[in-house]
Coordinates of C-alpha atoms in Angstrom, one line a residue:
X556 CA -17.8 5.8 27.5
X557 CA -14.1 5.0 27.4
X558 CA -11.3 7.5 26.8
X559 CA -9.2 6.5 23.7
X560 CA -5.8 8.0 23.0
X561 CA -4.7 7.5 19.3
X562 CA -1.1 8.0 18.4
X563 CA -0.7 9.3 14.9
X564 CA -3.2 10.5 12.3
X565 CA -2.5 8.0 9.5
X566 CA -5.4 6.5 7.6
X567 CA -5.7 3.5 9.8
X568 CA -5.7 5.7 12.9
X569 CA -8.4 7.9 11.3
X570 CA -10.5 4.9 10.4
X571 CA -10.3 3.6 14.0
X572 CA -11.0 7.0 15.5
X573 CA -14.2 7.5 13.5
X574 CA -15.6 4.1 14.3
X575 CA -14.8 4.4 18.0
X576 CA -16.3 7.9 18.2
X577 CA -19.6 6.6 16.7
X578 CA -19.6 3.8 19.3
X579 CA -19.8 6.5 22.0
X580 CA -16.1 6.7 23.1
X581 CA -14.2 9.9 23.7
X582 CA -11.3 9.9 21.2
X583 CA -8.3 12.1 21.0
X584 CA -5.7 11.8 18.2
X585 CA -2.1 13.0 18.9
X586 CA -0.1 13.7 15.8
X587 CA 3.5 14.9 15.9
X588 CA 3.3 16.7 12.6
X589 CA 0.9 19.5 11.6
X590 CA -1.4 17.6 9.3
X591 CA -3.4 14.4 9.1
X592 CA -3.2 11.5 6.6
X593 CA 0.1 9.9 7.3
X594 CA 1.7 9.1 4.0
X595 CA -1.4 10.3 2.1
X596 CA -0.2 13.9 1.5
X597 CA -0.1 16.6 -1.2
X598 CA 2.6 18.8 -2.6
X599 CA 1.7 22.1 -4.3
X600 CA 3.8 24.5 -6.3
X601 CA 3.1 27.1 -9.0
X602 CA -0.4 25.9 -9.5
X603 CA 0.6 22.2 -9.8
X604 CA -0.5 19.6 -7.2
X605 CA 0.6 16.0 -6.6
X606 CA -0.2 13.1 -4.4
X607 CA 3.0 12.2 -2.7
X608 CA 1.7 8.9 -1.3
X609 CA -0.7 6.5 -3.0
X610 CA -2.1 7.8 -6.3
X611 CA -4.8 5.2 -6.8
X612 CA -7.4 3.5 -4.7
X613 CA -8.0 -0.2 -4.9
X614 CA -11.0 -1.9 -3.1
X615 CA -13.0 1.3 -2.4
X616 CA -15.6 -0.8 -0.6
X617 CA -13.5 -0.6 2.5
X618 CA -14.0 3.1 2.7
X619 CA -17.6 3.0 1.6
X620 CA -18.2 0.8 4.6
X621 CA -16.5 3.3 6.9
X622 CA -18.7 6.2 5.8
X623 CA -21.9 4.1 5.9
X624 CA -21.1 2.8 9.4
X625 CA -20.1 6.2 10.8
X626 CA -22.8 8.3 9.2
X627 CA -25.0 6.4 6.8
X628 CA -23.5 8.5 4.0
X629 CA -22.2 7.1 0.7
X630 CA -18.5 7.7 0.0
X631 CA -19.4 9.0 -3.4
X632 CA -21.4 11.9 -1.8
X633 CA -18.1 13.1 -0.3
X634 CA -15.5 12.4 -3.0
X635 CA -15.7 11.7 -6.7
X636 CA -14.4 8.2 -7.7
X637 CA -13.4 7.6 -11.3
X638 CA -12.7 4.0 -12.5
X639 CA -9.3 4.0 -14.3
X640 CA -9.4 2.4 -17.7
X641 CA -7.2 0.9 -18.9
X642 CA -6.1 -0.1 -15.4
X643 CA -2.4 -0.1 -16.5
X644 CA -0.4 0.3 -19.7
X645 CA 2.7 -1.9 -19.6
X646 CA 5.9 -1.1 -21.5
X647 CA 8.1 -4.2 -21.5
X648 CA 11.9 -4.4 -21.8
X649 CA 11.7 -5.4 -25.5
X650 CA 9.5 -2.4 -26.3
X651 CA 6.2 -4.3 -26.5
X652 CA 3.3 -2.5 -25.0
X653 CA -0.1 -3.6 -23.7
X654 CA -3.0 -1.7 -22.1
X655 CA -4.7 -3.9 -19.5
X656 CA -8.5 -3.2 -19.2
X657 CA -9.9 -2.5 -15.8
X658 CA -11.9 -5.3 -14.0
X659 CA -12.6 -7.3 -17.2
X660 CA -11.2 -10.8 -17.4
X661 CA -12.4 -11.2 -21.0
X662 CA -10.9 -7.8 -21.9
X663 CA -7.6 -8.6 -20.3
X664 CA -7.3 -12.0 -22.0
X665 CA -8.1 -10.4 -25.4
X666 CA -5.6 -7.6 -24.9
X667 CA -2.8 -9.9 -23.9
X668 CA -3.5 -12.3 -26.7
X669 CA -3.4 -9.5 -29.2
X670 CA -0.2 -7.8 -27.9
X671 CA 1.8 -10.9 -26.7
X672 CA 0.6 -13.7 -28.9
X673 CA -2.3 -16.1 -29.2
X674 CA -2.8 -18.2 -26.1
X675 CA -0.8 -15.9 -23.8
X676 CA -3.9 -14.1 -22.5
X677 CA -5.7 -17.3 -21.7
X678 CA -2.7 -18.4 -19.7
X679 CA -3.1 -15.3 -17.6
X680 CA -6.8 -15.9 -17.4
X681 CA -6.2 -19.4 -16.0
X682 CA -3.8 -17.9 -13.5
X683 CA -6.4 -15.4 -12.3
X684 CA -8.8 -18.3 -11.6
X685 CA -6.2 -19.9 -9.3
X686 CA -5.5 -16.5 -7.8
X687 CA -9.2 -16.2 -7.0
X688 CA -9.0 -19.5 -5.1
X689 CA -6.1 -18.1 -3.0
X690 CA -8.1 -14.9 -2.4
X691 CA -11.2 -16.9 -1.3
X692 CA -9.1 -19.0 1.1
X693 CA -7.3 -16.0 2.7
X694 CA -9.7 -13.1 2.4
X695 CA -11.5 -13.6 5.8
X696 CA -8.5 -14.6 8.1
X697 CA -6.2 -12.0 6.5
X698 CA -8.4 -9.1 5.8
X699 CA -11.6 -9.3 7.9
X700 CA -10.6 -10.8 11.2
X701 CA -8.1 -10.0 13.8
X702 CA -5.1 -12.2 13.5
X703 CA -5.8 -15.6 15.0
X704 CA -4.0 -16.7 18.2
X705 CA -2.9 -19.8 16.2
X706 CA -1.7 -17.6 13.3
X707 CA 1.0 -20.2 12.5
X708 CA -1.7 -22.0 10.5
X709 CA -1.7 -19.1 8.1
X710 CA 2.1 -19.1 8.1
X711 CA 2.5 -22.7 7.1
X712 CA -0.3 -23.3 4.7
X713 CA 0.1 -22.1 1.1
X714 CA -3.3 -21.1 -0.2
X715 CA -2.4 -20.7 -3.8
X716 CA -3.3 -23.9 -5.8
X717 CA -0.1 -24.2 -7.8
X718 CA 0.0 -26.3 -10.9
X719 CA 2.2 -29.4 -10.7
X720 CA 5.5 -28.8 -12.5
X721 CA 7.6 -31.8 -13.6
X722 CA 11.3 -31.3 -13.7
X723 CA 14.1 -33.9 -13.8
X724 CA 11.7 -36.7 -12.9
X725 CA 10.3 -34.7 -10.0
X726 CA 7.0 -33.1 -9.6
X727 CA 7.1 -29.8 -7.8
X728 CA 4.6 -27.0 -7.0
X729 CA 5.5 -23.3 -7.0
X730 CA 6.1 -21.9 -3.5
X731 CA 7.2 -18.4 -4.5
X732 CA 5.7 -15.8 -6.9
X733 CA 8.7 -16.0 -9.2
X734 CA 8.1 -19.8 -9.5
X735 CA 4.5 -19.2 -10.3
X736 CA 5.6 -16.8 -13.1
X737 CA 8.2 -19.0 -14.5
X738 CA 6.5 -22.4 -14.3
X739 CA 2.9 -21.4 -15.0
X740 CA 3.0 -18.3 -17.2
X741 CA 6.0 -19.3 -19.2
X742 CA 6.3 -16.0 -21.1
X743 CA 8.9 -13.4 -20.1
X744 CA 6.6 -10.4 -20.5
X745 CA 3.8 -12.1 -18.7
X746 CA 6.2 -13.0 -15.9
X747 CA 7.2 -9.3 -15.7
X748 CA 3.5 -8.3 -15.5
X749 CA 2.9 -10.6 -12.6
X750 CA 6.1 -9.8 -10.6
X751 CA 5.6 -6.1 -11.1
X752 CA 2.6 -6.3 -8.6
X753 CA 5.0 -7.6 -6.0
X754 CA 7.7 -5.0 -6.8
X755 CA 5.1 -2.2 -6.4
X756 CA 4.8 -3.3 -2.7
X757 CA 8.5 -3.7 -2.2
X758 CA 8.4 -7.5 -2.3
X759 CA 11.0 -9.6 -4.0
X760 CA 9.1 -12.1 -6.1
X761 CA 11.9 -14.6 -5.6
X762 CA 11.1 -14.8 -1.9
X763 CA 7.5 -13.6 -1.8
X764 CA 5.1 -16.6 -1.3
X765 CA 2.9 -17.9 -4.1
X766 CA 0.0 -16.4 -2.2
X767 CA 1.1 -13.0 -3.5
X768 CA -1.0 -13.9 -6.5
X769 CA -3.8 -12.2 -4.6
X770 CA -2.2 -8.8 -5.3
X771 CA -3.0 -8.7 -9.1
X772 CA -6.3 -10.5 -8.5
X773 CA -7.4 -7.8 -6.1
X774 CA -7.0 -5.2 -8.8
X775 CA -8.6 -7.4 -11.5
X776 CA -11.6 -8.3 -9.4
X777 CA -12.4 -4.9 -7.8
X778 CA -11.0 -2.5 -10.2
X779 CA -8.6 0.5 -9.9
X780 CA -10.0 3.9 -8.9
X781 CA -8.9 7.5 -8.9
X782 CA -10.2 10.1 -6.4
X783 CA -10.9 13.3 -8.3
X784 CA -8.6 16.0 -6.9
X785 CA -6.1 13.3 -5.8
X786 CA -6.2 10.6 -3.1
X787 CA -5.5 13.3 -0.6
X788 CA -9.2 14.1 -0.9
X789 CA -10.0 10.8 0.6
X790 CA -7.9 11.7 3.6
X791 CA -9.7 15.0 3.9
X792 CA -13.1 13.3 3.8
X793 CA -12.1 10.8 6.5
X794 CA -10.6 13.6 8.7
X795 CA -13.8 15.7 8.4
X796 CA -15.9 12.6 9.3
X797 CA -13.8 12.3 12.5
X798 CA -14.3 15.9 13.3
X799 CA -18.1 15.7 12.8
X800 CA -18.1 12.7 15.2
X801 CA -16.3 14.9 17.8
X802 CA -12.9 13.3 17.6
X803 CA -10.4 15.7 19.1
X804 CA -7.1 16.3 17.2
X805 CA -3.9 17.6 18.8
X806 CA -1.3 18.4 16.1
X807 CA 2.3 19.1 16.9
X808 CA 2.0 16.7 19.8
X809 CA 4.8 14.1 19.8
X810 CA 4.1 11.1 22.0
X811 CA 7.3 10.1 23.9
X812 CA 5.9 7.3 26.1
X813 CA 2.9 5.1 26.9
X814 CA 1.8 5.3 30.5
X815 CA 1.4 1.9 32.1
X816 CA -0.6 1.4 35.3
X817 CA -1.5 -1.8 37.0
X818 CA -0.2 -3.8 34.1
X819 CA -2.1 -2.1 31.3
X820 CA -1.9 0.9 29.0
X821 CA -3.3 3.9 30.8
X822 CA -2.5 7.0 28.7
X823 CA 0.3 8.8 26.8
X824 CA 3.1 11.1 27.7
X825 CA 3.9 14.0 25.3
X826 CA 7.2 15.6 24.6
X827 CA 6.3 18.7 26.6
X828 CA 5.8 16.5 29.7
X829 CA 2.0 16.5 29.5
X830 CA 0.3 13.2 30.5
X831 CA -3.1 12.3 29.0
X832 CA -4.9 9.6 30.8
X833 CA -6.8 7.0 28.7
X834 CA -8.6 3.7 29.1
X835 CA -7.2 2.4 25.8
X836 CA -4.3 3.5 23.5
X837 CA -4.3 2.9 19.8
X838 CA -0.9 3.3 18.1
X839 CA -0.4 3.9 14.3
X840 CA 3.4 3.7 14.4
X841 CA 6.0 1.1 13.3
X842 CA 6.9 -1.7 15.6
X843 CA 10.3 -0.4 16.7
X844 CA 8.9 2.9 17.8
X845 CA 6.0 1.3 19.6
X846 CA 8.5 -0.8 21.6
X847 CA 10.4 2.3 22.6
X848 CA 7.2 4.0 23.7
X849 CA 6.4 1.2 26.1
X850 CA 10.0 0.5 27.0
X851 CA 9.2 -3.2 26.9
X852 CA 9.0 -6.0 24.2
X853 CA 5.6 -6.4 22.7
X854 CA 6.3 -9.3 20.3
X855 CA 6.8 -12.8 21.5
X856 CA 4.5 -15.8 22.2
X857 CA 1.2 -15.2 20.7
X858 CA 2.4 -12.3 18.5
X859 CA 3.8 -12.2 15.0
X860 CA 7.3 -10.9 14.8
X861 CA 7.4 -7.3 13.4
X862 CA 7.4 -7.1 9.6
X863 CA 10.8 -5.9 8.4
X864 CA 9.9 -6.2 4.8
X865 CA 9.0 -2.6 4.0
X866 CA 10.9 -1.2 1.1
X867 CA 11.3 2.5 0.3
X868 CA 10.3 4.6 -2.7
X869 CA 11.9 7.4 -4.7
X870 CA 9.2 9.7 -6.2
X871 CA 9.6 12.5 -8.7
X872 CA 6.9 15.1 -9.1
X873 CA 6.9 16.5 -12.6
X874 CA 5.6 19.9 -13.8
X875 CA 5.2 19.6 -17.5
X876 CA 4.4 22.2 -20.2
X877 CA 2.0 21.2 -22.9
X878 CA -1.4 19.4 -22.6
X879 CA -1.7 15.7 -21.9
X880 CA -2.1 13.9 -25.2
X881 CA -5.4 12.3 -26.0
X882 CA -5.7 8.7 -25.0
X883 CA -2.8 8.8 -22.5
X884 CA -3.0 6.1 -19.9
X885 CA -3.5 7.2 -16.3
X886 CA -0.9 4.6 -15.1
X887 CA 2.0 3.2 -17.0
X888 CA 4.5 0.6 -15.7
X889 CA 7.8 0.7 -17.5
X890 CA 9.6 -2.6 -16.8
X891 CA 13.2 -2.8 -16.0
X892 CA 15.5 -3.9 -18.8
X893 CA 17.3 -6.3 -16.5
X894 CA 14.9 -7.8 -14.0
X895 CA 17.4 -9.9 -12.1
X896 CA 19.8 -6.9 -11.7
X897 CA 16.9 -4.9 -10.2
X898 CA 16.0 -7.6 -7.8
X899 CA 19.6 -8.2 -6.8
X900 CA 20.0 -4.5 -6.1
X901 CA 16.8 -4.5 -3.9
X902 CA 18.1 -7.4 -1.9
X903 CA 21.7 -6.2 -1.6
X904 CA 22.0 -2.5 -2.4
X905 CA 25.3 -1.1 -3.5
X906 CA 27.6 -1.3 -6.4
X907 CA 27.9 0.7 -9.6
X908 CA 26.3 1.4 -12.0
X909 CA 22.9 1.7 -10.5
X910 CA 20.4 -0.6 -12.2
X911 CA 17.4 0.8 -14.1
X912 CA 14.4 0.0 -11.9
X913 CA 10.8 -0.8 -12.8
X914 CA 9.1 2.6 -12.9
X915 CA 5.4 3.5 -12.4
X916 CA 4.2 6.7 -14.1
X917 CA 0.9 8.3 -13.0
X918 CA -0.7 10.9 -15.3
X919 CA -4.1 11.8 -13.9
X920 CA -6.3 13.8 -16.3
X921 CA -7.4 16.1 -13.5
X922 CA -7.8 19.9 -13.8
X923 CA -7.4 20.2 -10.0
X924 CA -3.8 19.2 -10.3
X925 CA -2.6 21.6 -13.0
X926 CA -2.6 25.4 -13.4
X927 CA -4.4 25.2 -16.7
X928 CA -5.1 22.8 -19.7
X929 CA -1.7 23.9 -21.3
X930 CA 0.1 22.0 -18.5
X931 CA 0.2 18.6 -16.9
X932 CA 1.3 17.2 -13.6
X933 CA 2.7 13.7 -13.4
X934 CA 4.2 11.4 -10.7
X935 CA 7.1 8.9 -11.3
X936 CA 8.1 6.4 -8.7
X937 CA 10.3 3.4 -8.2
X938 CA 10.9 0.9 -5.4
X939 CA 14.3 1.3 -3.6
X940 CA 15.9 -0.7 -0.8
X941 CA 15.1 0.8 2.6
X942 CA 18.1 2.6 4.1
X943 CA 19.8 3.4 0.8
X944 CA 22.3 6.2 1.0
X945 CA 20.6 9.5 0.4
X946 CA 23.7 11.7 -0.4
X947 CA 22.8 14.3 -3.0
X948 CA 24.8 12.7 -5.8
X949 CA 23.2 9.3 -5.4
X950 CA 19.8 10.8 -5.2
X951 CA 20.5 12.9 -8.4
X952 CA 21.7 9.8 -10.3
X953 CA 18.6 7.9 -9.2
X954 CA 16.4 10.7 -10.3
X955 CA 18.0 11.0 -13.7
X956 CA 17.6 7.2 -14.2
X957 CA 13.9 7.5 -13.3
X958 CA 13.4 10.4 -15.7
X959 CA 15.1 8.5 -18.5
X960 CA 12.8 5.5 -17.9
X961 CA 9.7 7.6 -17.7
X962 CA 10.3 8.9 -21.2
X963 CA 8.8 5.6 -22.4
X964 CA 5.5 6.7 -20.8
X965 CA 5.5 10.5 -21.5
X966 CA 6.4 11.6 -25.0
X967 CA 9.0 14.3 -25.2
X968 CA 9.4 14.3 -21.5
X969 CA 12.7 16.1 -21.3
X970 CA 11.5 18.9 -23.7
X971 CA 8.3 19.4 -21.7
X972 CA 9.8 19.4 -18.2
X973 CA 9.5 22.7 -16.4
X974 CA 10.8 21.5 -13.1
X975 CA 10.7 18.4 -10.9
X976 CA 10.7 17.8 -7.1
X977 CA 12.5 14.7 -5.8
X978 CA 10.8 12.9 -2.8
X979 CA 13.3 10.6 -1.1
X980 CA 12.6 7.9 1.6
X981 CA 13.8 10.6 4.0
X982 CA 10.7 12.7 3.3
X983 CA 8.5 9.8 4.1
X984 CA 10.4 9.1 7.3
X985 CA 10.0 12.7 8.4
X986 CA 6.3 12.6 7.7
X987 CA 5.3 9.2 9.0
X988 CA 8.1 8.3 11.4
X989 CA 8.8 5.0 9.6
X990 CA 12.4 3.8 9.8
X991 CA 14.3 4.6 6.6
X992 CA 11.1 5.9 5.0
X993 CA 10.0 2.3 4.5
X994 CA 6.5 1.6 3.2
X995 CA 4.9 -1.6 4.5
X996 CA 3.6 -4.3 2.2
X997 CA 0.2 -6.1 2.6
X998 CA 0.2 -9.2 4.8
X999 CA 0.5 -12.5 2.9
X1000 CA -0.2 -16.1 4.0
X1001 CA 2.5 -18.8 3.9
X1002 CA 6.2 -17.9 3.9
X1003 CA 6.6 -19.2 7.5
X1004 CA 4.9 -16.1 8.8
X1005 CA 7.6 -13.7 7.5
X1006 CA 5.0 -11.8 5.4
X1007 CA 2.5 -11.3 8.2
X1008 CA 2.4 -8.2 10.4
X1009 CA 1.9 -8.0 14.2
X1010 CA -1.6 -8.5 15.6
X1011 CA -3.8 -5.5 16.4
X1012 CA -3.9 -6.5 20.0
X1013 CA -0.7 -6.6 22.0
X1014 CA 0.7 -8.3 25.1
X1015 CA 0.1 -5.1 27.0
X1016 CA -3.7 -4.9 27.8
X1017 CA -5.3 -1.8 26.6
X1018 CA -2.7 -1.2 23.8
X1019 CA -3.6 -1.8 20.2
X1020 CA -1.8 -1.5 16.9
X1021 CA -3.4 0.0 13.8
X1022 CA -2.2 1.0 10.3
X1023 CA 0.2 -0.5 7.8
X1024 CA 2.7 -1.8 10.2
X1025 CA 0.1 -4.0 11.9
X1026 CA -2.3 -6.7 10.7
X1027 CA -3.4 -6.8 7.8
X1028 CA -0.4 -4.7 6.5
X1029 CA 0.2 -1.8 4.1
X1030 CA -2.0 -0.2 1.5
X1031 CA -5.1 2.0 1.7
X1032 CA -7.6 -0.8 1.8
X1033 CA -5.6 -2.6 4.5
X1034 CA -5.4 0.6 6.6
X1035 CA -9.1 0.9 6.6
X1036 CA -9.5 -2.7 7.6
X1037 CA -7.1 -2.4 10.5
X1038 CA -9.1 0.5 11.8
X1039 CA -12.3 -1.6 11.7
X1040 CA -10.5 -4.5 13.5
X1041 CA -9.2 -2.3 16.3
X1042 CA -12.5 -0.6 16.8
X1043 CA -14.2 -4.0 17.0
X1044 CA -11.6 -5.3 19.5
X1045 CA -12.2 -2.3 21.8
X1046 CA -16.0 -2.2 21.5
X1047 CA -16.7 -5.9 21.6
X1048 CA -13.6 -7.2 23.3
X1049 CA -11.3 -10.1 22.5
X1050 CA -14.2 -12.2 21.2
X1051 CA -14.5 -9.9 18.2
X1052 CA -14.1 -11.9 15.0
X1053 CA -14.7 -9.3 12.3
X1054 CA -17.8 -8.2 10.3
X1055 CA -20.1 -10.7 8.8

């Protein structure tokens, strides 16, 4: 039985802790705040409740696997999963709307044809076939296996089978998601639909590789799910599983250093001077903080350079009077009126006026999140550049812009608004320790490795990375996958190659 010290109680850390405890190890989690879950948190006020982090759960099979492997208990016995249908309602810049069905290719094709014109849906359907091929090529090395020592193969090879595009007597193939949208979809609203999947993860479609096509495919193939009571309920269930497996939690315990003995990680040092010995250390922190904790570089030959591509999010929590209207979509994406201005702002923040961003509005029909049926709670969020100035006037102007945009998703929004809370990137930074409140994107193949995250193992023996800032990147499914990989590497050793 080995002693395992886990730094942070994010979802990846919890997933690793539960699996390691079941394998017979003694696991202690040190969390500098007073609560578990990382970015998966809840805000409550006046009988209203809100998810402040992820509001939906893609690919629930990852968490189903965790509960089966750590207790032979179905996830659905612990939380209630509801498939969201339609998956998303899109409001495009020209006012056109379309409700995209959940996990139904035929339904999606039909809906797009009806809303955007005959043949448009089939164009999207053909794209999904190519996206599936990219998924099949990358699924195992990107999501199920620790990052290969020769990870450069993933960096150089584009897995998306782009359609040849003839231009000025030359034949080219798309290498970025924006080129896929422009050359293969050839319809502005369809292009916006595709690129919004990249924007949701803070990725600029003009630089994101064509392999980012797997992002909409993942939702299409496996569906979009809501956890009744909020996604925070998933964090609660995972935490309780850890406790049942005798994982020890120490809250309010800030780790200030990683102890190194005989050339390997041998424990952690806390802010109060306490030293806890360990045989292995698992860190759910961003790469810069991990480097400071070890006081040595961890990235170099054999490692992927740390991902710096996390963007930030501005989130509004809305308390609304009046019942949610019948037939309202759970999720609505209101597309930016000027897509290029939005992307330019994300790449180079600054300037005036502030562009209207693409806004996502979540309106769960959940009695647990409202004081009674005469009220509604809603969440509005948009992607912002990491490190954006958070002076009160700038934040206020951004919030007003988001409220105006959200009016396209919530009828009579301003008249119904009782109050709203603004959650800035600074809140996320305080809760997760991420620089500038950044949120990591999922790992992607190609792009010269710039969209991969550091491997779960490090150059310091006994030290492992877990969570969104490590392989395979950000997002709830990826956090669960990283926990499985780290547990496998510790239990089985460097020869571990993922589940079969």
